[in-house]
Short mmCIF file of C-alpha atoms and ligand atoms in Angstrom, two decimals:
data_model
loop_
_atom_site.label_atom_id
_atom_site.label_comp_id
_atom_site.label_asym_id
_atom_site.label_seq_id
_atom_site.Cartn_x
_atom_site.Cartn_y
_atom_site.Cartn_z
CA SER A 1 -8.53 -55.69 -83.48
CA ARG A 2 -4.83 -55.13 -82.97
CA PRO A 3 -2.05 -57.68 -83.40
CA GLU A 4 -0.42 -59.34 -80.41
CA PRO A 5 1.91 -56.81 -78.72
CA ILE A 6 5.63 -56.99 -79.32
CA LEU A 7 6.10 -54.09 -76.90
CA ALA A 8 3.80 -53.57 -73.93
CA VAL A 9 4.08 -50.89 -71.27
CA ASP A 10 1.98 -50.97 -68.09
CA GLY A 11 1.70 -48.60 -65.14
CA LEU A 12 4.93 -46.87 -66.09
CA ALA A 13 6.25 -43.96 -64.06
CA VAL A 14 9.49 -42.14 -64.78
CA GLY A 15 11.04 -38.79 -64.04
CA TYR A 16 14.26 -37.00 -63.26
CA GLY A 17 15.32 -37.35 -59.63
CA VAL A 18 12.21 -37.07 -57.51
CA VAL A 19 10.20 -35.13 -60.09
CA PRO A 20 7.71 -37.45 -61.79
CA ILE A 21 7.20 -36.59 -65.46
CA VAL A 22 5.37 -39.63 -66.82
CA ARG A 23 2.75 -41.39 -64.65
CA ASP A 24 0.70 -44.55 -64.99
CA VAL A 25 1.28 -44.97 -68.70
CA ALA A 26 0.03 -48.04 -70.51
CA LEU A 27 0.61 -48.53 -74.20
CA ALA A 28 1.27 -51.27 -76.69
CA VAL A 29 2.85 -51.74 -80.09
CA GLY A 30 1.51 -54.76 -81.94
CA ARG A 31 3.72 -56.95 -84.12
CA GLY A 32 4.21 -55.17 -87.42
CA GLU A 33 2.28 -52.10 -86.31
CA ALA A 34 3.27 -48.48 -86.66
CA VAL A 35 2.14 -46.61 -83.56
CA ALA A 36 2.36 -42.90 -82.84
CA LEU A 37 2.92 -41.11 -79.58
CA LEU A 38 1.61 -37.56 -79.98
CA GLY A 39 1.42 -34.66 -77.57
CA ALA A 40 2.47 -31.08 -76.96
CA ASN A 41 6.00 -29.94 -76.17
CA GLY A 42 6.93 -31.04 -72.68
CA ALA A 43 4.20 -33.66 -72.43
CA GLY A 44 6.83 -36.27 -71.63
CA LYS A 45 7.14 -38.12 -74.95
CA SER A 46 10.94 -38.18 -75.05
CA THR A 47 11.09 -39.12 -71.37
CA LEU A 48 8.77 -42.06 -72.02
CA LEU A 49 10.84 -43.30 -74.98
CA LYS A 50 14.01 -43.07 -72.91
CA ALA A 51 12.43 -45.14 -70.15
CA ILE A 52 11.42 -47.81 -72.65
CA SER A 53 14.86 -47.97 -74.26
CA GLY A 54 16.70 -48.13 -70.94
CA LEU A 55 18.23 -44.65 -70.98
CA LEU A 56 16.18 -43.70 -67.92
CA LYS A 57 15.15 -46.01 -65.08
CA PRO A 58 11.40 -46.18 -64.46
CA SER A 59 10.33 -45.72 -60.83
CA ALA A 60 7.32 -48.00 -61.37
CA GLY A 61 5.69 -50.18 -63.97
CA ARG A 62 6.36 -52.99 -66.33
CA ILE A 63 7.76 -53.08 -69.87
CA ARG A 64 7.64 -56.25 -71.92
CA LEU A 65 9.44 -56.90 -75.19
CA ALA A 66 8.31 -60.04 -77.02
CA GLY A 67 6.73 -61.23 -73.78
CA LYS A 68 9.78 -60.74 -71.55
CA ASP A 69 10.16 -58.13 -68.81
CA ILE A 70 12.77 -55.54 -69.76
CA GLN A 71 12.19 -52.69 -67.29
CA GLY A 72 15.44 -51.62 -65.67
CA LEU A 73 17.68 -53.30 -68.27
CA ALA A 74 20.48 -51.19 -69.78
CA ALA A 75 20.01 -49.63 -73.22
CA GLU A 76 22.93 -51.66 -74.58
CA THR A 77 21.31 -54.91 -73.49
CA LEU A 78 18.03 -53.92 -75.10
CA VAL A 79 19.69 -53.17 -78.42
CA GLY A 80 20.84 -56.78 -78.42
CA ARG A 81 17.26 -57.87 -77.75
CA GLY A 82 15.96 -56.04 -80.81
CA LEU A 83 14.90 -52.63 -79.49
CA SER A 84 16.48 -49.62 -81.19
CA HIS A 85 15.90 -45.95 -80.33
CA VAL A 86 16.66 -43.09 -82.71
CA ALA A 87 16.96 -40.23 -80.24
CA GLU A 88 15.88 -36.66 -80.90
CA GLY A 89 18.49 -34.46 -82.55
CA ARG A 90 20.40 -36.84 -84.83
CA ARG A 91 23.03 -38.28 -82.52
CA ILE A 92 25.65 -38.96 -85.13
CA PHE A 93 29.43 -38.70 -84.95
CA ARG A 94 30.02 -35.57 -87.01
CA LYS A 95 33.75 -36.02 -87.57
CA GLU A 96 33.53 -39.66 -88.57
CA SER A 97 32.66 -40.70 -92.11
CA VAL A 98 29.16 -41.71 -93.11
CA ALA A 99 30.34 -45.30 -93.63
CA ASP A 100 31.99 -45.40 -90.19
CA ASN A 101 28.86 -44.00 -88.56
CA ILE A 102 26.84 -46.87 -89.98
CA GLN A 103 29.54 -49.28 -88.79
CA LEU A 104 29.32 -47.78 -85.30
CA GLY A 105 25.64 -48.67 -85.24
CA MET A 106 26.72 -52.32 -85.24
CA TYR A 107 29.40 -51.86 -82.59
CA ARG A 108 29.31 -54.58 -79.94
CA LEU A 109 26.81 -56.76 -81.77
CA GLY A 110 29.58 -59.28 -82.37
CA LEU A 111 28.98 -59.48 -86.12
CA GLY A 112 31.61 -60.64 -88.58
CA ARG A 113 33.03 -58.36 -91.23
CA ALA A 114 31.05 -59.87 -94.07
CA GLU A 115 27.78 -59.52 -92.20
CA MET A 116 28.55 -55.92 -91.29
CA ALA A 117 29.38 -55.16 -94.94
CA ARG A 118 26.13 -56.79 -96.05
CA ARG A 119 24.06 -54.75 -93.61
CA ARG A 120 25.83 -51.55 -94.56
CA ASP A 121 25.07 -52.25 -98.19
CA GLU A 122 21.41 -52.80 -97.34
CA ALA A 123 21.34 -49.42 -95.61
CA PHE A 124 22.87 -47.80 -98.68
CA THR A 125 20.17 -49.39 -100.83
CA LEU A 126 17.50 -47.85 -98.62
CA PHE A 127 19.33 -44.48 -98.52
CA PRO A 128 21.11 -43.99 -101.87
CA ALA A 129 22.22 -40.47 -100.91
CA LEU A 130 24.26 -41.96 -98.07
CA ARG A 131 26.07 -44.31 -100.43
CA GLU A 132 27.22 -41.34 -102.49
CA LYS A 133 28.46 -39.61 -99.35
CA ALA A 134 29.96 -42.73 -97.74
CA PRO A 135 33.52 -41.30 -97.34
CA ALA A 136 32.39 -37.80 -96.30
CA ALA A 137 32.39 -36.61 -92.69
CA ALA A 138 28.86 -36.99 -91.31
CA GLY A 139 28.89 -33.36 -90.18
CA THR A 140 28.95 -32.24 -93.81
CA LEU A 141 25.60 -33.89 -94.57
CA SER A 142 22.41 -31.86 -94.86
CA GLY A 143 19.94 -32.03 -91.98
CA GLY A 144 17.77 -34.50 -93.84
CA GLN A 145 20.71 -36.72 -94.69
CA GLN A 146 21.88 -36.65 -91.06
CA GLN A 147 18.44 -37.82 -90.00
CA MET A 148 18.60 -40.63 -92.56
CA LEU A 149 22.04 -41.57 -91.20
CA ALA A 150 20.68 -41.70 -87.66
CA ILE A 151 17.90 -44.02 -88.86
CA ALA A 152 20.39 -46.14 -90.84
CA GLN A 153 22.54 -46.54 -87.72
CA ALA A 154 19.56 -48.01 -85.91
CA LEU A 155 18.38 -50.19 -88.81
CA VAL A 156 21.66 -52.04 -89.28
CA ARG A 157 21.04 -53.54 -85.84
CA ARG A 158 18.02 -55.28 -87.40
CA PRO A 159 15.63 -54.19 -84.67
CA SER A 160 12.26 -55.84 -84.23
CA VAL A 161 11.04 -52.58 -82.69
CA LEU A 162 12.29 -49.21 -83.88
CA MET A 163 11.48 -46.13 -81.79
CA LEU A 164 12.02 -42.72 -83.36
CA ASP A 165 11.88 -39.39 -81.53
CA GLU A 166 10.74 -36.63 -83.88
CA PRO A 167 12.64 -37.67 -87.01
CA SER A 168 11.05 -34.80 -88.95
CA LEU A 169 12.21 -32.12 -86.53
CA GLY A 170 13.74 -29.15 -88.35
CA LEU A 171 13.35 -30.65 -91.81
CA ALA A 172 11.84 -28.93 -94.85
CA PRO A 173 8.46 -30.39 -95.89
CA ILE A 174 9.92 -32.28 -98.86
CA LEU A 175 12.39 -34.01 -96.54
CA VAL A 176 9.62 -34.80 -94.08
CA ASP A 177 7.92 -36.64 -96.96
CA GLU A 178 11.17 -38.50 -97.51
CA VAL A 179 11.31 -39.53 -93.84
CA PHE A 180 7.78 -40.96 -94.08
CA ARG A 181 8.65 -42.78 -97.31
CA VAL A 182 11.57 -44.44 -95.53
CA LEU A 183 9.39 -45.28 -92.51
CA GLY A 184 6.96 -46.94 -94.93
CA ASP A 185 9.79 -49.07 -96.33
CA ILE A 186 10.88 -50.00 -92.82
CA ARG A 187 7.37 -51.04 -91.85
CA ALA A 188 7.06 -53.04 -95.06
CA GLN A 189 10.09 -55.03 -93.88
CA GLY A 190 8.09 -56.10 -90.83
CA VAL A 191 9.71 -53.82 -88.27
CA SER A 192 7.31 -52.57 -85.58
CA VAL A 193 7.53 -48.79 -85.21
CA LEU A 194 6.87 -46.45 -82.29
CA LEU A 195 7.00 -42.89 -83.58
CA VAL A 196 7.05 -39.67 -81.57
CA GLU A 197 6.06 -36.81 -83.83
CA GLN A 198 4.65 -33.31 -83.90
CA VAL A 199 3.67 -33.46 -87.58
CA VAL A 200 0.22 -34.69 -86.66
CA GLU A 201 -1.52 -34.96 -90.03
CA GLN A 202 1.24 -36.92 -91.71
CA THR A 203 1.77 -39.11 -88.68
CA LEU A 204 -1.92 -40.01 -88.44
CA GLY A 205 -1.86 -40.74 -92.16
CA PHE A 206 0.91 -43.25 -91.56
CA VAL A 207 0.24 -45.11 -88.31
CA ASP A 208 -2.21 -47.88 -87.40
CA PHE A 209 -2.81 -46.62 -83.88
CA ALA A 210 -1.95 -43.53 -81.83
CA TYR A 211 -1.65 -42.46 -78.21
CA VAL A 212 -1.86 -38.85 -77.07
CA LEU A 213 0.26 -37.95 -74.07
CA ALA A 214 -0.70 -34.89 -72.01
CA ASN A 215 1.02 -33.88 -68.79
CA GLY A 216 2.72 -37.26 -68.58
CA ARG A 217 -0.44 -39.34 -68.89
CA ILE A 218 -2.23 -41.00 -71.79
CA ALA A 219 -5.10 -38.63 -72.52
CA ALA A 220 -6.49 -40.42 -75.58
CA ALA A 221 -5.83 -43.47 -77.70
CA GLY A 222 -7.29 -44.93 -80.86
CA THR A 223 -6.93 -45.49 -84.54
CA PRO A 224 -6.35 -42.32 -86.57
CA ALA A 225 -9.99 -42.47 -87.66
CA GLU A 226 -11.20 -42.78 -84.07
CA LEU A 227 -9.03 -39.92 -82.85
CA GLY A 228 -10.06 -37.73 -85.76
CA ARG A 229 -13.74 -38.20 -84.91
CA THR A 230 -13.34 -37.00 -81.32
CA ASP A 231 -13.79 -33.24 -81.16
CA VAL A 232 -12.11 -32.92 -77.78
CA VAL A 233 -9.05 -34.76 -79.01
CA ARG A 234 -8.95 -32.82 -82.24
CA GLN A 235 -9.10 -29.46 -80.51
CA ALA A 236 -7.08 -30.10 -77.39
CA TYR A 237 -4.27 -32.28 -78.61
CA LEU A 238 -4.12 -32.43 -82.36
CA GLY A 239 -4.33 -28.71 -83.06
CA ARG A 240 -7.25 -29.04 -85.43
CA ALA A 241 -10.52 -27.12 -85.16
P1 ATP B 301 9.51 -32.12 -76.61
O1 ATP B 301 8.72 -32.35 -77.82
O2 ATP B 301 9.66 -30.69 -76.25
O3 ATP B 301 10.78 -32.92 -76.54
P2 ATP B 301 8.40 -34.07 -74.84
O4 ATP B 301 6.96 -34.42 -74.81
O5 ATP B 301 9.32 -35.04 -75.49
O6 ATP B 301 8.56 -32.66 -75.43
P3 ATP B 301 10.11 -34.35 -72.58
O7 ATP B 301 11.31 -33.95 -73.33
O8 ATP B 301 9.92 -35.76 -72.22
O9 ATP B 301 8.81 -33.85 -73.34
O10 ATP B 301 10.04 -33.46 -71.27
C1 ATP B 301 9.01 -33.61 -70.30
C2 ATP B 301 9.32 -32.76 -69.10
O11 ATP B 301 10.51 -33.23 -68.50
C3 ATP B 301 9.53 -31.30 -69.42
O12 ATP B 301 8.89 -30.55 -68.43
C4 ATP B 301 11.03 -31.13 -69.32
O13 ATP B 301 11.35 -29.85 -68.90
C5 ATP B 301 11.42 -32.16 -68.31
N1 ATP B 301 12.78 -32.65 -68.52
C6 ATP B 301 13.28 -33.15 -69.68
N2 ATP B 301 14.56 -33.55 -69.53
C7 ATP B 301 14.89 -33.30 -68.25
C8 ATP B 301 16.07 -33.48 -67.45
N3 ATP B 301 17.18 -34.03 -67.97
N4 ATP B 301 16.04 -33.10 -66.16
C9 ATP B 301 14.91 -32.58 -65.63
N5 ATP B 301 13.77 -32.36 -66.30
C10 ATP B 301 13.75 -32.72 -67.60
#
């Protein structure tokens, strides 16, 4: 059985203008769980994450964070409530230094200098390569390091739920391993994780539970073992014969 949900989505619909992309989606992330959202390109995974984190307004449905309704609240408000979203494509400030980028992650949280310094140091402990590059412009980092920086920016907000949209996108296999190592550390700290990924094998090896989105609806859900046993799921959505 799964832990009590920290994030629960029910009957969610969202789209762009009048075009519905995601319809009638229900999903949950239990406290301390790592949960995957899988699905083909264009299935609506990014759209769904954006609706949860307040970047898009749902046209229907309910989203609860730690038992409180959050649908329709602004992304900025939700960050303060403990929900952080690492968007697809490493949204970092390329001309700013690595250290300043991490600082910007804490912008508007109202933290004192000492607390910000402490959190930045914690991020550097988790990502030693970033400490070495602290004064360098973020744009000079490798792709893998930029992804780590994007994750660090979210982590310094001390989220209770961290959502990541394809953190392994465009990375060499060895760096994908590094991303999953870091995600393991983050989970070990008690952060609940909702992960959108296309690297199916590694993702199923990491998460406790997974949802498969197809054409904007949940087409399958289960533990990795349950999903792996279902031939239809394996063939249609996971790309395995
Ligand atoms: P990918 O892995 O390619 O990002 P995805 O599952 O995350 O796929 P979305 O990015 O959520 O899918 O896109 C779902 C659908 O919404 C696609 O058909 C896409 O063309 C459409 N879409 C995405 N962004 C917009 C937008 N800003 N305006 C209109 N349609 C959009």
